[in-house]
Amino acid sequence: PNLLDDIIDDNDLVINLVGQMDKLSKFVDNNIIASINILNSCIKKKGIKIFLASSIAVYGNNSPSPSSEDDTPHPTKTYGLVKLITEKIYEHYSFFFGLDVTILRFATLYGPCKKSGFIVELINSIKNGKVNTVFNNGNQFRDLLFIDDAVTGIMQSIKKPQKGFNIFNISSGNKYSLIQIISIIEKLSQKKLHIKLIPDVNDEQYLLADNSKANLILNFIPKTSIETGFSVMLKSFQIT
């Protein structure tokens, strides 16, 4: 609990990039319990600004219209639920201890070093020939953000620090169906993916987020097209 007491100094910027772990118990510990420990160390110092990497998964299954920061979250998966609980802990510390907290809700991230996720599985299947099961006949829509743009979002939030408690969607603002994603990968790789379409599986049809607030206040502008991002990934996986 006191591990960071002598590491965090007055006026530091603390960026918590904790992600997802395989085991639920470890996921909860590293998001919820660790956040409480970090925050308790932060409130012992002066002038701290803390940034938390969260996810647009907190919104749950939204409509075809992208979710805004003012929308009420309704997470439908454990990942989004744990992220929302973590956000609420940060909000509590901001209001009761005067801590400056910025929540960055990231869209689905992808890039050359990504180890897991449906995009990685699709690209890996080019080599291993594994059949990918695609839910809802590929009619699920996702907001994909290249890792370089995610880093830009973090840097812009640091350059334009906010007072109090703030939430920003760090997203591309675009939506792509799984069928579109598959088509783009096939076109760039010039390989045919092995796909099995399955209808009506309980999964979010839309996970989309409006980035206009981040654009207006943080001057956040994602610049990487999905074609460029996927090309970089395919090269890193030695597909092209």
mmCIF file of C-alpha atoms in Angstrom:
data_model
loop_
_atom_site.group_PDB
_atom_site.id
_atom_site.type_symbol
_atom_site.label_atom_id
_atom_site.label_comp_id
_atom_site.label_asym_id
_atom_site.label_seq_id
_atom_site.Cartn_x
_atom_site.Cartn_y
_atom_site.Cartn_z
ATOM 1 C CA PRO A 1 0.000 0.000 0.000
ATOM 2 C CA ASN A 2 2.813 2.463 0.742
ATOM 3 C CA LEU A 3 5.123 1.406 -2.081
ATOM 4 C CA LEU A 4 4.835 4.725 -3.953
ATOM 5 C CA ASP A 5 4.986 7.076 -0.962
ATOM 6 C CA ASP A 6 8.691 7.795 -1.467
ATOM 7 C CA ILE A 7 8.531 7.645 -5.274
ATOM 8 C CA ILE A 8 5.770 10.167 -5.969
ATOM 9 C CA ASP A 9 6.869 13.753 -5.358
ATOM 10 C CA ASP A 10 4.991 17.042 -5.137
ATOM 11 C CA ASN A 11 3.702 18.297 -8.519
ATOM 12 C CA ASP A 12 4.256 14.950 -10.238
ATOM 13 C CA LEU A 13 2.212 13.678 -13.142
ATOM 14 C CA VAL A 14 1.061 10.117 -12.448
ATOM 15 C CA ILE A 15 -0.136 8.076 -15.434
ATOM 16 C CA ASN A 16 -1.822 4.756 -14.653
ATOM 17 C CA LEU A 17 -1.799 2.535 -17.752
ATOM 18 C CA VAL A 18 -2.972 -0.638 -16.027
ATOM 19 C CA GLY A 19 -4.673 -3.006 -18.438
ATOM 20 C CA GLN A 20 -6.384 -6.377 -18.528
ATOM 21 C CA MET A 21 -5.060 -9.586 -17.012
ATOM 22 C CA ASP A 22 -6.063 -13.165 -17.760
ATOM 23 C CA LYS A 23 -7.234 -13.987 -14.233
ATOM 24 C CA LEU A 24 -10.179 -11.988 -12.897
ATOM 25 C CA SER A 25 -8.687 -11.807 -9.391
ATOM 26 C CA LYS A 26 -5.460 -10.311 -10.727
ATOM 27 C CA PHE A 27 -7.417 -7.958 -13.002
ATOM 28 C CA VAL A 28 -9.414 -6.682 -10.017
ATOM 29 C CA ASP A 29 -6.314 -6.367 -7.821
ATOM 30 C CA ASN A 30 -4.288 -4.454 -10.402
ATOM 31 C CA ASN A 31 -7.128 -2.086 -11.285
ATOM 32 C CA ILE A 32 -9.157 -1.534 -8.123
ATOM 33 C CA ILE A 33 -6.888 -2.349 -5.171
ATOM 34 C CA ALA A 34 -3.749 -0.939 -6.798
ATOM 35 C CA SER A 35 -5.616 2.264 -7.723
ATOM 36 C CA ILE A 36 -6.590 2.811 -4.099
ATOM 37 C CA ASN A 37 -2.934 2.370 -3.089
ATOM 38 C CA ILE A 38 -1.767 4.800 -5.790
ATOM 39 C CA LEU A 39 -4.389 7.389 -4.845
ATOM 40 C CA ASN A 40 -3.554 7.153 -1.135
ATOM 41 C CA SER A 41 0.069 7.916 -1.993
ATOM 42 C CA CYS A 42 -0.963 10.803 -4.258
ATOM 43 C CA ILE A 43 -3.080 12.606 -1.642
ATOM 44 C CA LYS A 44 -0.062 12.728 0.681
ATOM 45 C CA LYS A 45 1.629 15.072 -1.808
ATOM 46 C CA LYS A 46 0.808 18.500 -3.233
ATOM 47 C CA GLY A 47 -0.039 19.477 -6.794
ATOM 48 C CA ILE A 48 -0.411 15.925 -8.122
ATOM 49 C CA LYS A 49 -2.204 15.365 -11.418
ATOM 50 C CA ILE A 50 -3.187 11.781 -12.161
ATOM 51 C CA PHE A 51 -4.297 10.249 -15.456
ATOM 52 C CA LEU A 52 -6.111 6.917 -15.710
ATOM 53 C CA ALA A 53 -6.327 4.734 -18.806
ATOM 54 C CA SER A 54 -9.916 3.525 -18.994
ATOM 55 C CA SER A 55 -12.032 2.212 -21.853
ATOM 56 C CA ILE A 56 -15.100 3.019 -23.917
ATOM 57 C CA ALA A 57 -16.227 -0.473 -22.825
ATOM 58 C CA VAL A 58 -17.724 1.257 -19.774
ATOM 59 C CA TYR A 59 -20.561 2.476 -22.028
ATOM 60 C CA GLY A 60 -21.638 -1.042 -22.877
ATOM 61 C CA ASN A 61 -23.686 -1.764 -25.969
ATOM 62 C CA ASN A 62 -24.577 1.664 -27.304
ATOM 63 C CA SER A 63 -26.653 2.745 -30.266
ATOM 64 C CA PRO A 64 -25.246 3.388 -33.762
ATOM 65 C CA SER A 65 -24.520 6.907 -32.472
ATOM 66 C CA PRO A 66 -21.162 7.227 -30.667
ATOM 67 C CA SER A 67 -21.286 7.575 -26.884
ATOM 68 C CA SER A 68 -20.329 10.879 -25.288
ATOM 69 C CA GLU A 69 -18.785 11.449 -21.881
ATOM 70 C CA ASP A 70 -22.176 12.610 -20.539
ATOM 71 C CA ASP A 71 -23.863 9.297 -21.342
ATOM 72 C CA THR A 72 -24.644 7.006 -18.423
ATOM 73 C CA PRO A 73 -22.341 3.967 -18.523
ATOM 74 C CA HIS A 74 -23.954 0.527 -18.681
ATOM 75 C CA PRO A 75 -21.071 -1.958 -19.058
ATOM 76 C CA THR A 76 -22.136 -5.379 -20.272
ATOM 77 C CA LYS A 77 -18.817 -7.191 -19.810
ATOM 78 C CA THR A 78 -16.585 -7.728 -16.773
ATOM 79 C CA TYR A 79 -13.798 -5.666 -18.341
ATOM 80 C CA GLY A 80 -16.007 -2.585 -18.683
ATOM 81 C CA LEU A 81 -17.462 -3.091 -15.201
ATOM 82 C CA VAL A 82 -14.044 -3.226 -13.522
ATOM 83 C CA LYS A 83 -12.914 -0.145 -15.453
ATOM 84 C CA LEU A 84 -16.051 1.744 -14.389
ATOM 85 C CA ILE A 85 -15.581 0.805 -10.726
ATOM 86 C CA THR A 86 -11.982 2.017 -10.978
ATOM 87 C CA GLU A 87 -13.149 5.304 -12.519
ATOM 88 C CA LYS A 88 -15.607 5.809 -9.650
ATOM 89 C CA ILE A 89 -12.829 5.353 -7.098
ATOM 90 C CA TYR A 90 -10.794 8.052 -8.850
ATOM 91 C CA GLU A 91 -13.857 10.305 -8.944
ATOM 92 C CA HIS A 92 -14.346 9.818 -5.201
ATOM 93 C CA TYR A 93 -10.750 10.812 -4.439
ATOM 94 C CA SER A 94 -11.018 13.837 -6.721
ATOM 95 C CA PHE A 95 -14.135 15.169 -5.019
ATOM 96 C CA PHE A 96 -13.218 14.383 -1.414
ATOM 97 C CA PHE A 97 -9.462 15.072 -1.517
ATOM 98 C CA GLY A 98 -9.258 17.732 -4.234
ATOM 99 C CA LEU A 99 -7.122 15.567 -6.496
ATOM 100 C CA ASP A 100 -6.875 16.535 -10.181
ATOM 101 C CA VAL A 101 -7.939 13.421 -12.104
ATOM 102 C CA THR A 102 -8.250 12.908 -15.858
ATOM 103 C CA ILE A 103 -9.937 9.748 -17.121
ATOM 104 C CA LEU A 104 -8.992 8.731 -20.674
ATOM 105 C CA ARG A 105 -11.514 6.318 -22.155
ATOM 106 C CA PHE A 106 -9.683 4.611 -24.996
ATOM 107 C CA ALA A 107 -11.315 2.980 -27.986
ATOM 108 C CA THR A 108 -10.182 -0.502 -29.054
ATOM 109 C CA LEU A 109 -6.416 -0.130 -29.395
ATOM 110 C CA TYR A 110 -4.317 -1.864 -32.032
ATOM 111 C CA GLY A 111 -0.740 -1.675 -33.201
ATOM 112 C CA PRO A 112 2.444 -3.593 -33.986
ATOM 113 C CA CYS A 113 3.172 -4.853 -30.463
ATOM 114 C CA LYS A 114 -0.326 -5.993 -29.563
ATOM 115 C CA LYS A 115 -0.376 -9.560 -28.237
ATOM 116 C CA SER A 116 -4.072 -10.415 -28.091
ATOM 117 C CA GLY A 117 -7.506 -9.444 -29.357
ATOM 118 C CA PHE A 118 -9.591 -10.201 -32.425
ATOM 119 C CA ILE A 119 -7.394 -8.186 -34.815
ATOM 120 C CA VAL A 120 -4.296 -10.097 -33.705
ATOM 121 C CA GLU A 121 -6.193 -13.368 -34.098
ATOM 122 C CA LEU A 122 -7.236 -12.426 -37.631
ATOM 123 C CA ILE A 123 -3.679 -11.530 -38.646
ATOM 124 C CA ASN A 124 -2.174 -14.617 -36.998
ATOM 125 C CA SER A 125 -4.650 -16.813 -38.865
ATOM 126 C CA ILE A 126 -2.992 -15.808 -42.146
ATOM 127 C CA LYS A 127 -0.004 -17.895 -41.044
ATOM 128 C CA ASN A 128 -1.578 -20.601 -38.903
ATOM 129 C CA GLY A 129 -4.684 -21.130 -41.032
ATOM 130 C CA LYS A 130 -6.948 -21.116 -37.982
ATOM 131 C CA VAL A 131 -10.645 -20.505 -38.639
ATOM 132 C CA ASN A 132 -11.888 -17.357 -36.909
ATOM 133 C CA THR A 133 -15.379 -17.389 -35.455
ATOM 134 C CA VAL A 134 -17.099 -14.042 -36.047
ATOM 135 C CA PHE A 135 -20.178 -13.285 -33.966
ATOM 136 C CA ASN A 136 -23.403 -11.657 -35.186
ATOM 137 C CA ASN A 137 -22.417 -12.424 -38.762
ATOM 138 C CA GLY A 138 -19.724 -9.752 -38.571
ATOM 139 C CA ASN A 139 -22.242 -6.952 -38.071
ATOM 140 C CA GLN A 140 -20.615 -5.669 -34.895
ATOM 141 C CA PHE A 141 -19.153 -2.192 -35.106
ATOM 142 C CA ARG A 142 -16.024 -1.021 -33.328
ATOM 143 C CA ASP A 143 -14.092 2.208 -32.937
ATOM 144 C CA LEU A 144 -10.434 1.336 -33.549
ATOM 145 C CA LEU A 145 -7.558 3.572 -32.454
ATOM 146 C CA PHE A 146 -3.932 3.098 -33.520
ATOM 147 C CA ILE A 147 -1.456 3.050 -30.638
ATOM 148 C CA ASP A 148 0.414 6.164 -31.851
ATOM 149 C CA ASP A 149 -2.830 8.141 -31.692
ATOM 150 C CA ALA A 150 -3.506 6.785 -28.204
ATOM 151 C CA VAL A 151 -0.100 8.065 -27.078
ATOM 152 C CA THR A 152 -0.923 11.425 -28.670
ATOM 153 C CA GLY A 153 -4.094 11.500 -26.574
ATOM 154 C CA ILE A 154 -2.076 10.955 -23.400
ATOM 155 C CA MET A 155 0.460 13.620 -24.350
ATOM 156 C CA GLN A 156 -2.248 16.161 -25.204
ATOM 157 C CA SER A 157 -3.923 15.593 -21.846
ATOM 158 C CA ILE A 158 -0.555 16.261 -20.181
ATOM 159 C CA LYS A 159 0.043 19.401 -22.262
ATOM 160 C CA LYS A 160 -3.417 20.713 -21.418
ATOM 161 C CA PRO A 161 -3.900 19.640 -17.791
ATOM 162 C CA GLN A 162 -7.372 20.072 -16.314
ATOM 163 C CA LYS A 163 -8.489 20.957 -12.810
ATOM 164 C CA GLY A 164 -10.766 18.678 -10.844
ATOM 165 C CA PHE A 165 -12.315 15.539 -12.309
ATOM 166 C CA ASN A 166 -12.536 15.158 -16.086
ATOM 167 C CA ILE A 167 -13.344 12.413 -18.582
ATOM 168 C CA PHE A 168 -12.315 12.312 -22.250
ATOM 169 C CA ASN A 169 -13.008 9.793 -24.983
ATOM 170 C CA ILE A 170 -9.764 9.074 -26.814
ATOM 171 C CA SER A 171 -11.117 7.460 -29.952
ATOM 172 C CA SER A 172 -10.894 7.598 -33.716
ATOM 173 C CA GLY A 173 -14.497 8.719 -34.061
ATOM 174 C CA ASN A 174 -14.958 6.181 -36.859
ATOM 175 C CA LYS A 175 -16.806 2.876 -36.896
ATOM 176 C CA TYR A 176 -15.969 -0.314 -38.750
ATOM 177 C CA SER A 177 -17.888 -3.561 -38.848
ATOM 178 C CA LEU A 178 -15.980 -6.803 -38.370
ATOM 179 C CA ILE A 179 -16.781 -7.632 -41.980
ATOM 180 C CA GLN A 180 -15.138 -4.356 -43.064
ATOM 181 C CA ILE A 181 -12.119 -5.045 -40.868
ATOM 182 C CA ILE A 182 -11.711 -8.514 -42.371
ATOM 183 C CA SER A 183 -12.024 -7.100 -45.875
ATOM 184 C CA ILE A 184 -9.338 -4.464 -45.240
ATOM 185 C CA ILE A 185 -6.914 -7.044 -43.819
ATOM 186 C CA GLU A 186 -7.515 -9.343 -46.799
ATOM 187 C CA LYS A 187 -6.945 -6.506 -49.240
ATOM 188 C CA LEU A 188 -3.715 -5.335 -47.588
ATOM 189 C CA SER A 189 -2.300 -8.831 -47.056
ATOM 190 C CA GLN A 190 -3.611 -10.218 -50.347
ATOM 191 C CA LYS A 191 -4.617 -13.301 -48.347
ATOM 192 C CA LYS A 192 -8.027 -14.847 -47.807
ATOM 193 C CA LEU A 193 -8.985 -15.261 -44.156
ATOM 194 C CA HIS A 194 -10.827 -18.350 -42.944
ATOM 195 C CA ILE A 195 -14.009 -17.035 -41.332
ATOM 196 C CA LYS A 196 -16.973 -18.777 -39.725
ATOM 197 C CA LEU A 197 -19.956 -16.467 -39.223
ATOM 198 C CA ILE A 198 -22.217 -17.114 -36.242
ATOM 199 C CA PRO A 199 -25.504 -15.230 -35.710
ATOM 200 C CA ASP A 200 -26.976 -13.864 -32.500
ATOM 201 C CA VAL A 201 -24.216 -14.184 -29.921
ATOM 202 C CA ASN A 202 -24.419 -12.052 -26.773
ATOM 203 C CA ASP A 203 -21.810 -9.411 -27.583
ATOM 204 C CA GLU A 204 -21.941 -5.642 -27.987
ATOM 205 C CA GLN A 205 -23.113 -4.690 -31.462
ATOM 206 C CA TYR A 206 -21.777 -1.142 -31.106
ATOM 207 C CA LEU A 207 -18.781 0.116 -29.108
ATOM 208 C CA LEU A 208 -18.292 3.644 -30.396
ATOM 209 C CA ALA A 209 -17.229 6.918 -28.814
ATOM 210 C CA ASP A 210 -17.481 10.584 -29.732
ATOM 211 C CA ASN A 211 -14.066 12.309 -29.451
ATOM 212 C CA SER A 212 -15.297 15.883 -30.020
ATOM 213 C CA LYS A 213 -14.724 16.904 -26.384
ATOM 214 C CA ALA A 214 -11.086 15.760 -26.523
ATOM 215 C CA ASN A 215 -10.721 17.510 -29.856
ATOM 216 C CA LEU A 216 -12.098 20.787 -28.493
ATOM 217 C CA ILE A 217 -10.379 20.876 -25.099
ATOM 218 C CA LEU A 218 -7.217 18.800 -25.595
ATOM 219 C CA ASN A 219 -6.721 19.451 -29.299
ATOM 220 C CA PHE A 220 -6.651 15.692 -29.789
ATOM 221 C CA ILE A 221 -6.727 14.758 -33.480
ATOM 222 C CA PRO A 222 -6.176 11.096 -34.447
ATOM 223 C CA LYS A 223 -4.184 10.933 -37.676
ATOM 224 C CA THR A 224 -3.666 7.250 -38.516
ATOM 225 C CA SER A 225 -6.046 5.720 -41.033
ATOM 226 C CA ILE A 226 -7.098 2.133 -40.464
ATOM 227 C CA GLU A 227 -5.339 1.132 -43.689
ATOM 228 C CA THR A 228 -2.064 2.668 -42.524
ATOM 229 C CA GLY A 229 -2.384 1.151 -39.062
ATOM 230 C CA PHE A 230 -3.155 -2.316 -40.360
ATOM 231 C CA SER A 231 -0.262 -2.092 -42.828
ATOM 232 C CA VAL A 232 2.113 -1.401 -39.938
ATOM 233 C CA MET A 233 0.679 -4.349 -38.024
ATOM 234 C CA LEU A 234 0.955 -6.727 -40.960
ATOM 235 C CA LYS A 235 4.581 -5.720 -41.460
ATOM 236 C CA SER A 236 5.366 -6.261 -37.775
ATOM 237 C CA PHE A 237 3.779 -9.716 -37.979
ATOM 238 C CA GLN A 238 5.916 -10.370 -41.084
ATOM 239 C CA ILE A 239 2.861 -10.826 -43.279
ATOM 240 C CA THR A 240 3.899 -8.235 -45.856
#
